[in-house]
């Protein structure tokens, strides 16, 4: 803006200067031309007066001082001329100044040379005897004076240009200074601003307030977005239409090893995985894409959804889910289903077989009770299995409806072992229970079931004449139940799976 003002001021100054110079030259030239004409007229009248008094002797020894004097007879013929002889000159009766002098007593005229560099001025005065005396002189035109004026004009132009430049430079800086010092955050704060700019400053201030409100709203939304995404267990990456990272949350950053410096860079350049590249490429084409990738031994589902705008892909939202537990649960569910199917088929086959034999009359009357007992035993086994499945389903639904109460662990252990006395005696296994009398808040029948199952396995998979020991220990804020036996144990390669749900 300063340069534009500077150029405008210089242009205006140059225009005014040139116009002033031309006008001044013309005015001065006209002024001196009129003075020149007046002096020529005075000289003509003085010459006419002297010639009328002295006659032709007036010309003896006369110094004309640059004037040409011509004495013209009443018929227009030349009587005397200070430059040429009278016989060599043509008749002057048709000359403008001669005609006007004869008619009015005095006449003037001027003629310009063909080169426009010299102007001849004629002044004629009629004498009492009817003759006419004419004086003429040459006057330079403006064009002819230019070569003589080049040097002074050049000096004046340079001086004027320098002065105009300095004035324009200082004036432009002075004009722009208040504009440069305007505080856009508080445009009306400076009292030195131009009054003419107040409507503009009012609008700027209003727009600044709107921008601040919008910026604050955007910052608030950004903070809410960052808070929400940073606390997500899933990874979230937002990409622009070029596949460059706009935003990445903590989970995705840790998972892919991309820190905040990766924002603004291409995701596929930071993680050149072929599966990821194919996923991003498919999403860029406007299709929802998914793939499963393994990272550090864990399974993750990558889901890329295109963000469409006016029918074109404006960005991509990439979500990363940890499906490791889900995959394990699915595997365990399949194993559980297979195991349950097997466990259910075994008693059902037995029941079906016994019933078929009895139906066909192949059982002796005295053996009917035994077969019925076997059917009853297998039925109870099936009922127990179904009850276990129902209990497991209820536990999956959460702890709602369960009654918590103070439970004495040592009493629970003793009760469980009493139920297992018979299986222990059959296998000749010695059982011992001991430890601290510890009370905890729990669901008694669930704790009893856990202890029963542990002790049942300890007896069932023990050796003959073996032993089972159950100890309860008070650990302060917690309690410990330890079941030790002399059984076959768990194979080393299976120990990591003992806490799997359906193992």
Tab-separated table of C-alpha atoms in Angstrom:
chain	number	residue	atom	x	y	z
A	1	UNK	CA	0.000	0.000	0.000
A	2	UNK	CA	2.887	2.345	0.804
A	3	UNK	CA	4.330	1.823	-2.683
A	4	UNK	CA	0.992	2.532	-4.334
A	5	UNK	CA	0.539	5.750	-2.363
A	6	UNK	CA	4.149	6.687	-3.109
A	7	UNK	CA	3.689	6.090	-6.842
A	8	UNK	CA	0.377	7.986	-6.855
A	9	UNK	CA	1.911	10.980	-5.094
A	10	UNK	CA	4.906	10.970	-7.449
A	11	UNK	CA	2.635	10.725	-10.480
A	12	UNK	CA	0.424	13.545	-9.226
A	13	UNK	CA	3.466	15.690	-8.422
A	14	UNK	CA	4.990	15.013	-11.842
A	15	UNK	CA	1.719	15.839	-13.588
A	16	UNK	CA	1.321	19.099	-11.662
A	17	UNK	CA	4.954	19.992	-12.237
A	18	UNK	CA	4.836	19.375	-16.001
A	19	UNK	CA	1.555	21.248	-16.316
A	20	UNK	CA	2.897	24.134	-14.229
A	21	UNK	CA	6.102	24.236	-16.248
A	22	UNK	CA	4.271	24.296	-19.576
A	23	UNK	CA	1.792	26.921	-18.381
A	24	UNK	CA	4.591	29.060	-16.908
A	25	UNK	CA	6.611	28.914	-20.116
A	26	UNK	CA	3.574	29.843	-22.194
A	27	UNK	CA	2.572	32.681	-19.862
A	28	UNK	CA	6.119	34.072	-19.739
A	29	UNK	CA	6.520	33.708	-23.487
A	30	UNK	CA	3.249	35.578	-24.111
A	31	UNK	CA	4.233	38.229	-21.585
A	32	UNK	CA	7.608	38.893	-23.190
A	33	UNK	CA	6.058	38.700	-26.651
A	34	UNK	CA	3.604	41.477	-25.769
A	35	UNK	CA	6.426	43.534	-24.255
A	36	UNK	CA	8.420	42.944	-27.424
A	37	UNK	CA	5.450	44.090	-29.535
A	38	UNK	CA	5.010	47.226	-27.392
A	39	UNK	CA	8.680	48.132	-27.721
A	40	UNK	CA	8.566	47.559	-31.494
A	41	UNK	CA	5.534	49.828	-31.738
A	42	UNK	CA	7.310	52.554	-29.738
A	43	UNK	CA	10.398	52.312	-31.931
A	44	UNK	CA	8.250	52.485	-35.052
A	45	UNK	CA	6.503	55.657	-33.931
A	46	UNK	CA	9.783	57.299	-32.880
A	47	UNK	CA	11.312	56.410	-36.235
A	48	UNK	CA	8.257	57.799	-38.084
A	49	UNK	CA	8.457	61.050	-36.134
A	50	UNK	CA	12.178	61.468	-36.760
A	51	UNK	CA	11.828	60.634	-40.477
A	52	UNK	CA	8.969	63.143	-40.846
A	53	UNK	CA	11.145	65.886	-39.338
A	54	UNK	CA	14.550	65.050	-40.863
A	55	UNK	CA	13.653	63.402	-44.126
A	56	UNK	CA	16.004	60.943	-45.838
A	57	UNK	CA	18.982	62.358	-43.966
A	58	UNK	CA	17.666	60.458	-40.959
A	59	UNK	CA	19.191	57.303	-42.385
A	60	UNK	CA	22.720	58.723	-42.572
A	61	UNK	CA	24.944	56.829	-40.117
A	62	UNK	CA	21.884	55.215	-38.466
A	63	UNK	CA	22.537	52.122	-36.287
A	64	UNK	CA	19.329	50.029	-36.401
A	65	UNK	CA	20.261	47.791	-33.401
A	66	UNK	CA	18.817	44.649	-34.966
A	67	UNK	CA	15.780	46.288	-36.493
A	68	UNK	CA	15.104	46.311	-40.232
A	69	UNK	CA	13.643	49.615	-41.436
A	70	UNK	CA	11.735	49.840	-44.694
A	71	UNK	CA	10.323	53.101	-46.152
A	72	UNK	CA	7.381	52.386	-48.428
A	73	UNK	CA	5.839	54.886	-50.890
A	74	UNK	CA	2.091	55.504	-51.144
A	75	UNK	CA	1.879	53.135	-54.148
A	76	UNK	CA	3.569	50.292	-52.228
A	77	UNK	CA	7.007	50.588	-53.829
A	78	UNK	CA	10.031	50.524	-51.523
A	79	UNK	CA	11.806	53.898	-51.190
A	80	UNK	CA	14.522	52.703	-48.780
A	81	UNK	CA	15.445	49.523	-46.887
A	82	UNK	CA	18.285	49.129	-44.396
A	83	UNK	CA	19.077	45.583	-45.599
A	84	UNK	CA	18.312	45.481	-49.352
A	85	UNK	CA	18.326	48.114	-52.039
A	86	UNK	CA	14.974	49.588	-52.994
A	87	UNK	CA	15.224	48.314	-56.556
A	88	UNK	CA	15.592	44.715	-55.473
A	89	UNK	CA	12.419	44.551	-53.435
A	90	UNK	CA	8.909	43.763	-54.620
A	91	UNK	CA	5.911	46.019	-54.171
A	92	UNK	CA	4.555	45.938	-50.577
A	93	UNK	CA	1.053	47.162	-51.237
A	94	UNK	CA	-0.328	43.701	-50.461
A	95	UNK	CA	1.363	43.368	-47.107
A	96	UNK	CA	-1.034	43.117	-44.160
A	97	UNK	CA	0.765	45.635	-41.960
A	98	UNK	CA	1.029	48.152	-44.880
A	99	UNK	CA	-2.675	47.906	-45.703
A	100	UNK	CA	-3.663	48.384	-42.045
A	101	UNK	CA	-1.248	51.371	-41.612
A	102	UNK	CA	-2.604	53.123	-44.734
A	103	UNK	CA	-6.112	52.602	-43.525
A	104	UNK	CA	-5.761	53.238	-39.746
A	105	UNK	CA	-2.437	55.004	-39.471
A	106	UNK	CA	-0.773	52.039	-37.743
A	107	UNK	CA	-0.638	48.328	-38.525
A	108	UNK	CA	0.987	45.100	-37.290
A	109	UNK	CA	1.483	41.587	-38.539
A	110	UNK	CA	3.686	38.566	-37.957
A	111	UNK	CA	4.905	35.695	-40.091
A	112	UNK	CA	6.578	32.411	-39.003
A	113	UNK	CA	9.397	30.795	-40.873
A	114	UNK	CA	8.910	27.427	-42.556
A	115	UNK	CA	11.063	25.725	-39.910
A	116	UNK	CA	8.892	27.163	-37.064
A	117	UNK	CA	12.021	28.279	-35.276
A	118	UNK	CA	11.796	32.025	-36.127
A	119	UNK	CA	8.960	34.480	-36.047
A	120	UNK	CA	9.111	37.857	-37.921
A	121	UNK	CA	7.162	40.782	-36.428
A	122	UNK	CA	6.228	43.796	-38.558
A	123	UNK	CA	5.089	47.225	-37.294
A	124	UNK	CA	4.063	50.008	-39.806
A	125	UNK	CA	3.289	53.706	-39.243
A	126	UNK	CA	1.802	56.070	-41.850
A	127	UNK	CA	3.652	59.389	-42.305
A	128	UNK	CA	1.949	62.740	-42.952
A	129	UNK	CA	2.991	62.661	-46.631
A	130	UNK	CA	1.178	59.316	-47.139
A	131	UNK	CA	4.283	57.164	-47.142
A	132	UNK	CA	4.692	54.325	-44.623
A	133	UNK	CA	7.671	53.517	-42.409
A	134	UNK	CA	7.923	49.830	-41.364
A	135	UNK	CA	10.136	48.247	-38.692
A	136	UNK	CA	10.598	44.504	-38.436
A	137	UNK	CA	12.552	42.197	-36.179
A	138	UNK	CA	12.810	38.495	-35.551
A	139	UNK	CA	11.519	36.782	-32.430
A	140	UNK	CA	12.455	33.220	-31.420
A	141	UNK	CA	9.592	30.736	-30.992
A	142	UNK	CA	9.251	28.419	-28.003
A	143	UNK	CA	10.610	25.583	-30.131
A	144	UNK	CA	13.713	27.572	-31.020
A	145	UNK	CA	14.272	28.470	-27.369
A	146	UNK	CA	14.182	24.857	-26.178
A	147	UNK	CA	17.850	24.019	-26.963
A	148	UNK	CA	18.924	27.009	-24.905
A	149	UNK	CA	16.655	25.983	-22.042
A	150	UNK	CA	17.612	22.273	-21.885
A	151	UNK	CA	20.251	22.639	-19.204
A	152	UNK	CA	18.302	24.915	-16.839
A	153	UNK	CA	15.114	22.927	-17.438
A	154	UNK	CA	16.963	19.677	-16.747
A	155	UNK	CA	18.330	21.074	-13.502
A	156	UNK	CA	14.892	22.308	-12.510
A	157	UNK	CA	13.295	18.934	-13.389
A	158	UNK	CA	15.886	16.991	-11.363
A	159	UNK	CA	15.514	19.310	-8.420
A	160	UNK	CA	11.756	19.133	-8.584
A	161	UNK	CA	11.897	15.333	-8.954
A	162	UNK	CA	14.126	15.023	-5.895
A	163	UNK	CA	11.869	17.275	-3.860
A	164	UNK	CA	8.765	15.404	-5.080
A	165	UNK	CA	10.411	12.075	-4.265
A	166	UNK	CA	11.258	13.139	-0.726
A	167	UNK	CA	7.818	14.613	-0.137
A	168	UNK	CA	6.090	11.558	-1.601
A	169	UNK	CA	8.257	9.187	0.467
A	170	UNK	CA	7.622	10.984	3.748
A	171	UNK	CA	3.985	11.650	3.009
A	172	UNK	CA	3.249	8.044	2.003
A	173	UNK	CA	4.907	6.717	5.177
A	174	UNK	CA	3.018	9.229	7.256
A	175	UNK	CA	-0.298	8.257	5.637
A	176	UNK	CA	0.293	4.538	6.021
A	177	UNK	CA	1.774	4.643	9.513
A	178	UNK	CA	-1.594	4.868	11.353
A	179	UNK	CA	-2.893	2.009	9.199
A	180	UNK	CA	0.107	-0.194	10.004
A	181	UNK	CA	-0.263	0.546	13.708
A	182	UNK	CA	-3.912	-0.554	13.858
A	183	UNK	CA	-4.355	-3.355	16.396
A	184	UNK	CA	-6.602	-5.807	14.549
A	185	UNK	CA	-7.613	-7.412	17.844
A	186	UNK	CA	-8.746	-4.000	19.124
A	187	UNK	CA	-9.047	-1.848	15.951
A	188	UNK	CA	-10.845	1.069	17.627
A	189	UNK	CA	-8.431	1.304	20.543
A	190	UNK	CA	-6.011	3.691	18.777
A	191	UNK	CA	-7.390	7.240	18.855
A	192	UNK	CA	-5.007	8.372	16.078
A	193	UNK	CA	-6.747	6.416	13.358
A	194	UNK	CA	-8.455	8.256	10.503
A	195	UNK	CA	-12.084	9.163	11.103
A	196	UNK	CA	-12.902	8.060	7.565
A	197	UNK	CA	-11.838	4.523	8.479
A	198	UNK	CA	-14.185	4.167	11.455
A	199	UNK	CA	-16.929	2.301	9.492
A	200	UNK	CA	-14.278	-0.127	8.242
A	201	UNK	CA	-12.833	-0.526	11.750
A	202	UNK	CA	-16.326	-1.153	13.149
A	203	UNK	CA	-16.762	-3.958	10.639
A	204	UNK	CA	-13.292	-5.365	11.372
A	205	UNK	CA	-14.000	-5.340	15.111
A	206	UNK	CA	-17.318	-7.103	14.561
A	207	UNK	CA	-15.661	-9.734	12.368
A	208	UNK	CA	-12.849	-10.167	14.900
A	209	UNK	CA	-15.406	-10.806	17.649
A	210	UNK	CA	-17.169	-13.338	15.432
A	211	UNK	CA	-13.858	-15.021	14.609
A	212	UNK	CA	-12.943	-15.201	18.300
A	213	UNK	CA	-16.283	-16.779	19.124
A	214	UNK	CA	-15.905	-19.268	16.277
A	215	UNK	CA	-12.304	-19.987	17.277
A	216	UNK	CA	-13.354	-20.559	20.888
A	217	UNK	CA	-16.175	-22.858	19.773
A	218	UNK	CA	-13.800	-24.786	17.516
A	219	UNK	CA	-11.223	-25.030	20.300
A	220	UNK	CA	-13.879	-26.331	22.670
A	221	UNK	CA	-15.048	-28.917	20.149
A	222	UNK	CA	-11.456	-29.884	19.435
A	223	UNK	CA	-10.783	-30.354	23.157
A	224	UNK	CA	-13.931	-32.444	23.498
A	225	UNK	CA	-12.917	-34.493	20.473
A	226	UNK	CA	-9.363	-34.962	21.788
A	227	UNK	CA	-10.642	-35.930	25.237
A	228	UNK	CA	-13.061	-38.450	23.777
A	229	UNK	CA	-10.550	-39.994	21.362
A	230	UNK	CA	-7.668	-40.066	23.830
A	231	UNK	CA	-9.764	-42.135	26.255
A	232	UNK	CA	-10.860	-44.589	23.584
A	233	UNK	CA	-9.588	-48.138	23.841
A	234	UNK	CA	-9.892	-48.336	20.066
A	235	UNK	CA	-7.397	-46.685	17.770
A	236	UNK	CA	-8.650	-43.749	15.662
A	237	UNK	CA	-6.842	-42.110	12.752
A	238	UNK	CA	-8.310	-39.371	10.539
A	239	UNK	CA	-6.813	-38.939	7.077
A	240	UNK	CA	-7.356	-36.275	4.441
A	241	UNK	CA	-8.071	-36.983	0.782
A	242	UNK	CA	-4.325	-37.452	0.124
A	243	UNK	CA	-3.995	-40.090	2.838
A	244	UNK	CA	-2.112	-37.764	5.190
A	245	UNK	CA	-2.730	-37.935	8.932
A	246	UNK	CA	-4.963	-35.186	10.332
A	247	UNK	CA	-5.452	-36.663	13.793
A	248	UNK	CA	-4.286	-39.777	15.633
A	249	UNK	CA	-5.281	-40.780	19.156
A	250	UNK	CA	-3.068	-42.275	21.847
A	251	UNK	CA	-4.109	-45.899	21.272
A	252	UNK	CA	-3.374	-45.802	17.535
A	253	UNK	CA	-0.138	-43.906	18.169
A	254	UNK	CA	1.145	-46.549	20.588
A	255	UNK	CA	-0.068	-49.418	18.430
A	256	UNK	CA	1.520	-48.247	15.159
A	257	UNK	CA	4.501	-46.476	16.736
A	258	UNK	CA	3.556	-43.106	15.228
A	259	UNK	CA	4.001	-40.053	17.462
A	260	UNK	CA	2.588	-36.543	17.018
A	261	UNK	CA	5.343	-35.707	14.516
A	262	UNK	CA	3.569	-38.029	12.084
A	263	UNK	CA	0.637	-35.616	11.736
A	264	UNK	CA	0.688	-34.168	8.232
A	265	UNK	CA	2.551	-37.158	6.791
A	266	UNK	CA	1.237	-40.017	4.665
A	267	UNK	CA	0.108	-42.980	6.770
A	268	UNK	CA	1.284	-45.570	4.248
A	269	UNK	CA	4.745	-43.957	4.210
A	270	UNK	CA	4.984	-44.352	7.995
A	271	UNK	CA	3.551	-47.890	7.946
A	272	UNK	CA	4.143	-49.461	4.514
A	273	UNK	CA	2.193	-52.638	5.297
A	274	UNK	CA	0.681	-54.062	2.063
A	275	UNK	CA	-2.594	-54.830	3.857
A	276	UNK	CA	-2.835	-51.289	5.200
A	277	UNK	CA	-1.948	-49.794	1.805
A	278	UNK	CA	-4.658	-51.890	0.135
A	279	UNK	CA	-7.154	-50.895	2.847
A	280	UNK	CA	-6.477	-47.151	2.405
A	281	UNK	CA	-6.613	-47.476	-1.370
A	282	UNK	CA	-10.018	-49.172	-1.250
A	283	UNK	CA	-11.398	-46.554	1.165
A	284	UNK	CA	-10.050	-43.749	-1.052
A	285	UNK	CA	-12.211	-45.180	-3.831
A	286	UNK	CA	-15.307	-44.580	-1.700
A	287	UNK	CA	-15.837	-48.090	-0.302
A	288	UNK	CA	-15.901	-49.235	3.317
A	289	UNK	CA	-13.000	-51.639	3.823
A	290	UNK	CA	-11.953	-53.964	6.638
A	291	UNK	CA	-9.015	-56.240	7.304
A	292	UNK	CA	-7.496	-58.147	10.219
A	293	UNK	CA	-3.818	-57.668	11.034
A	294	UNK	CA	-1.592	-59.189	13.714
A	295	UNK	CA	0.624	-56.837	15.700
A	296	UNK	CA	2.916	-58.115	18.465
A	297	UNK	CA	0.983	-61.377	18.653
A	298	UNK	CA	-2.408	-59.683	19.008
A	299	UNK	CA	-5.202	-59.526	16.434
A	300	UNK	CA	-6.640	-56.153	15.346
A	301	UNK	CA	-9.470	-55.337	12.969
A	302	UNK	CA	-8.776	-52.263	10.801
A	303	UNK	CA	-11.970	-50.626	9.527
A	304	UNK	CA	-11.618	-47.751	7.009
A	305	UNK	CA	-14.684	-45.637	6.189
A	306	UNK	CA	-14.565	-42.906	3.515
A	307	UNK	CA	-15.828	-39.408	4.386
A	308	UNK	CA	-17.768	-38.230	1.335
A	309	UNK	CA	-18.341	-34.622	0.241
A	310	UNK	CA	-20.122	-33.706	-3.007
A	311	UNK	CA	-19.716	-37.260	-4.231
A	312	UNK	CA	-15.954	-37.295	-3.670
A	313	UNK	CA	-13.798	-38.768	-0.914
A	314	UNK	CA	-12.792	-35.851	1.327
A	315	UNK	CA	-11.087	-38.022	3.947
A	316	UNK	CA	-10.902	-41.411	5.654
A	317	UNK	CA	-11.768	-42.459	9.217
A	318	UNK	CA	-9.697	-45.463	10.276
A	319	UNK	CA	-10.760	-47.398	13.389
A	320	UNK	CA	-8.607	-50.117	14.969
A	321	UNK	CA	-10.231	-52.700	17.244
A	322	UNK	CA	-8.438	-55.210	19.436
A	323	UNK	CA	-10.257	-58.459	18.643
A	324	UNK	CA	-7.770	-60.767	20.346
A	325	UNK	CA	-10.092	-61.589	23.258
A	326	UNK	CA	-13.024	-61.855	20.917
A	327	UNK	CA	-11.143	-64.336	18.752
A	328	UNK	CA	-10.094	-66.290	21.810
A	329	UNK	CA	-13.650	-66.251	23.131
A	330	UNK	CA	-14.908	-67.464	19.803
A	331	UNK	CA	-12.355	-70.266	19.804
A	332	UNK	CA	-13.255	-71.208	23.357
A	333	UNK	CA	-16.934	-71.059	22.509
A	334	UNK	CA	-16.403	-73.510	19.689
A	335	UNK	CA	-14.380	-75.774	21.970
A	336	UNK	CA	-17.037	-75.476	24.659
A	337	UNK	CA	-19.777	-76.304	22.177
A	338	UNK	CA	-17.864	-79.338	21.001
A	339	UNK	CA	-17.213	-80.474	24.598
A	340	UNK	CA	-20.800	-79.900	25.713
A	341	UNK	CA	-22.089	-81.748	22.656
A	342	UNK	CA	-19.837	-84.664	23.507
A	343	UNK	CA	-20.800	-84.616	27.194
A	344	UNK	CA	-24.505	-84.519	26.355
A	345	UNK	CA	-24.282	-87.254	23.724
A	346	UNK	CA	-22.576	-89.701	26.108
A	347	UNK	CA	-25.428	-89.950	28.689
A	348	UNK	CA	-28.053	-89.678	25.967
A	349	UNK	CA	-26.541	-92.610	24.065
A	350	UNK	CA	-26.403	-94.603	27.286
A	351	UNK	CA	-30.015	-93.787	28.172
A	352	UNK	CA	-31.119	-94.554	24.617
A	353	UNK	CA	-29.262	-97.876	24.646
A	354	UNK	CA	-30.678	-99.026	27.998
A	355	UNK	CA	-34.190	-97.960	27.012
A	356	UNK	CA	-33.931	-99.783	23.660
A	357	UNK	CA	-32.839	-103.025	25.351
A	358	UNK	CA	-35.709	-102.777	27.832
A	359	UNK	CA	-38.194	-102.001	25.014
A	360	UNK	CA	-37.159	-105.069	23.060
A	361	UNK	CA	-37.644	-107.286	26.137
A	362	UNK	CA	-34.022	-108.321	26.289
A	363	UNK	CA	-33.756	-107.553	30.015
A	364	UNK	CA	-34.620	-110.166	32.578
A	365	UNK	CA	-37.227	-109.075	35.116
A	366	UNK	CA	-34.725	-109.351	37.921
A	367	UNK	CA	-32.293	-107.035	35.985
A	368	UNK	CA	-34.859	-104.313	35.287
A	369	UNK	CA	-34.013	-102.419	38.472
A	370	UNK	CA	-30.330	-102.310	37.572
A	371	UNK	CA	-31.053	-100.954	34.077
A	372	UNK	CA	-33.456	-98.374	35.511
A	373	UNK	CA	-30.759	-97.299	37.959
A	374	UNK	CA	-28.309	-96.824	35.139
A	375	UNK	CA	-30.837	-94.764	33.192
A	376	UNK	CA	-31.486	-92.698	36.327
A	377	UNK	CA	-27.723	-92.173	36.872
A	378	UNK	CA	-27.148	-91.031	33.304
A	379	UNK	CA	-30.198	-88.760	33.561
A	380	UNK	CA	-28.815	-87.154	36.723
A	381	UNK	CA	-25.508	-86.695	34.988
A	382	UNK	CA	-27.291	-84.946	32.123
A	383	UNK	CA	-29.274	-82.777	34.553
A	384	UNK	CA	-26.063	-81.774	36.348
A	385	UNK	CA	-24.477	-80.814	33.035
A	386	UNK	CA	-27.502	-78.700	32.090
A	387	UNK	CA	-27.465	-77.053	35.540
A	388	UNK	CA	-23.799	-76.173	35.085
A	389	UNK	CA	-24.554	-74.563	31.724
A	390	UNK	CA	-27.434	-72.587	33.267
A	391	UNK	CA	-25.198	-71.406	36.123
A	392	UNK	CA	-22.535	-70.329	33.639
A	393	UNK	CA	-25.125	-68.389	31.671
A	394	UNK	CA	-26.301	-66.615	34.808
A	395	UNK	CA	-22.746	-65.721	35.758
A	396	UNK	CA	-22.305	-64.225	32.287
A	397	UNK	CA	-25.202	-61.907	33.007
A	398	UNK	CA	-23.340	-60.357	35.963
A	399	UNK	CA	-23.669	-60.300	39.740
A	400	UNK	CA	-27.196	-58.860	39.740
A	401	UNK	CA	-29.505	-60.903	41.953
A	402	UNK	CA	-26.685	-62.680	43.805
A	403	UNK	CA	-26.764	-62.486	47.597
A	404	UNK	CA	-23.466	-61.538	49.216
A	405	UNK	CA	-22.946	-62.421	52.875
A	406	UNK	CA	-20.250	-63.204	55.368
A	407	UNK	CA	-18.765	-66.610	54.637
A	408	UNK	CA	-16.468	-68.724	56.814
A	409	UNK	CA	-14.087	-70.336	54.348
A	410	UNK	CA	-12.937	-73.119	56.670
A	411	UNK	CA	-16.570	-74.265	57.154
A	412	UNK	CA	-17.151	-74.163	53.370
A	413	UNK	CA	-14.055	-76.336	52.809
A	414	UNK	CA	-15.124	-78.882	55.435
A	415	UNK	CA	-18.631	-79.103	53.962
A	416	UNK	CA	-17.227	-79.704	50.484
A	417	UNK	CA	-14.871	-82.411	51.719
A	418	UNK	CA	-17.704	-84.175	53.537
A	419	UNK	CA	-19.504	-84.515	50.200
A	420	UNK	CA	-16.369	-86.068	48.717
A	421	UNK	CA	-15.646	-88.555	51.520
A	422	UNK	CA	-17.091	-91.489	49.605
A	423	UNK	CA	-15.103	-90.949	46.354
A	424	UNK	CA	-11.997	-90.468	48.502
A	425	UNK	CA	-12.596	-93.708	50.409
A	426	UNK	CA	-13.150	-95.639	47.186
A	427	UNK	CA	-9.738	-94.550	45.899
A	428	UNK	CA	-8.156	-94.945	49.376
A	429	UNK	CA	-7.136	-91.261	49.406
A	430	UNK	CA	-6.454	-89.539	52.697
A	431	UNK	CA	-7.967	-86.065	53.056
A	432	UNK	CA	-6.848	-83.318	55.456
A	433	UNK	CA	-8.391	-79.868	56.069
A	434	UNK	CA	-6.795	-77.122	58.164
A	435	UNK	CA	-5.723	-73.510	58.463
A	436	UNK	CA	-7.129	-70.228	59.710
A	437	UNK	CA	-10.784	-69.468	60.356
A	438	UNK	CA	-11.152	-66.643	57.829
A	439	UNK	CA	-14.390	-64.810	57.000
A	440	UNK	CA	-14.997	-63.063	53.676
A	441	UNK	CA	-17.969	-61.373	52.002
A	442	UNK	CA	-18.998	-63.605	49.127
A	443	UNK	CA	-21.763	-65.667	47.541
A	444	UNK	CA	-21.556	-68.887	49.599
A	445	UNK	CA	-22.861	-71.386	47.036
A	446	UNK	CA	-20.487	-70.074	44.363
A	447	UNK	CA	-17.476	-70.320	46.657
A	448	UNK	CA	-18.641	-73.783	47.695
A	449	UNK	CA	-18.897	-74.825	44.057
A	450	UNK	CA	-15.374	-73.613	43.322
A	451	UNK	CA	-13.898	-75.467	46.279
A	452	UNK	CA	-15.919	-78.596	45.504
A	453	UNK	CA	-14.708	-78.694	41.900
A	454	UNK	CA	-11.079	-78.202	42.902
A	455	UNK	CA	-11.239	-80.930	45.536
A	456	UNK	CA	-13.230	-83.238	43.239
A	457	UNK	CA	-10.534	-82.934	40.557
A	458	UNK	CA	-7.838	-83.476	43.194
A	459	UNK	CA	-9.494	-86.794	44.140
A	460	UNK	CA	-10.663	-87.876	40.691
A	461	UNK	CA	-7.259	-87.489	39.056
A	462	UNK	CA	-5.233	-88.746	42.004
A	463	UNK	CA	-3.491	-92.107	42.394
A	464	UNK	CA	-4.632	-94.880	44.668
A	465	UNK	CA	-3.462	-94.448	48.279
A	466	UNK	CA	-2.721	-90.808	47.500
A	467	UNK	CA	-3.536	-87.718	49.546
A	468	UNK	CA	-5.334	-84.376	49.277
A	469	UNK	CA	-4.602	-81.407	51.547
A	470	UNK	CA	-6.722	-78.222	51.742
A	471	UNK	CA	-5.319	-75.280	53.716
A	472	UNK	CA	-7.014	-71.898	54.439
A	473	UNK	CA	-4.708	-68.957	55.158
A	474	UNK	CA	-5.495	-65.457	56.470
A	475	UNK	CA	-3.526	-62.911	54.371
A	476	UNK	CA	-4.826	-59.791	56.085
A	477	UNK	CA	-7.012	-58.031	53.542
A	478	UNK	CA	-7.459	-61.262	51.567
A	479	UNK	CA	-7.636	-65.015	52.084
A	480	UNK	CA	-5.894	-67.919	50.364
A	481	UNK	CA	-7.164	-71.471	49.787
A	482	UNK	CA	-4.504	-73.990	48.719
A	483	UNK	CA	-5.398	-77.456	47.410
A	484	UNK	CA	-2.478	-79.884	47.170
A	485	UNK	CA	-2.648	-83.456	45.925
A	486	UNK	CA	-0.481	-86.356	44.765
A	487	UNK	CA	-2.305	-86.707	41.449
A	488	UNK	CA	-1.159	-86.652	37.880
A	489	UNK	CA	-1.076	-82.849	37.775
A	490	UNK	CA	-1.402	-80.624	34.716
A	491	UNK	CA	0.951	-80.989	31.726
A	492	UNK	CA	3.417	-78.070	31.517
A	493	UNK	CA	2.211	-77.064	28.054
A	494	UNK	CA	-1.367	-76.761	29.352
A	495	UNK	CA	-0.735	-74.708	32.501
A	496	UNK	CA	-1.220	-71.379	30.722
A	497	UNK	CA	-4.747	-72.431	29.789
A	498	UNK	CA	-6.042	-73.410	33.227
A	499	UNK	CA	-7.808	-70.066	33.625
A	500	UNK	CA	-9.378	-70.130	30.200
A	501	UNK	CA	-13.124	-70.110	30.510
A	502	UNK	CA	-13.984	-73.381	28.753
A	503	UNK	CA	-10.721	-75.285	29.235
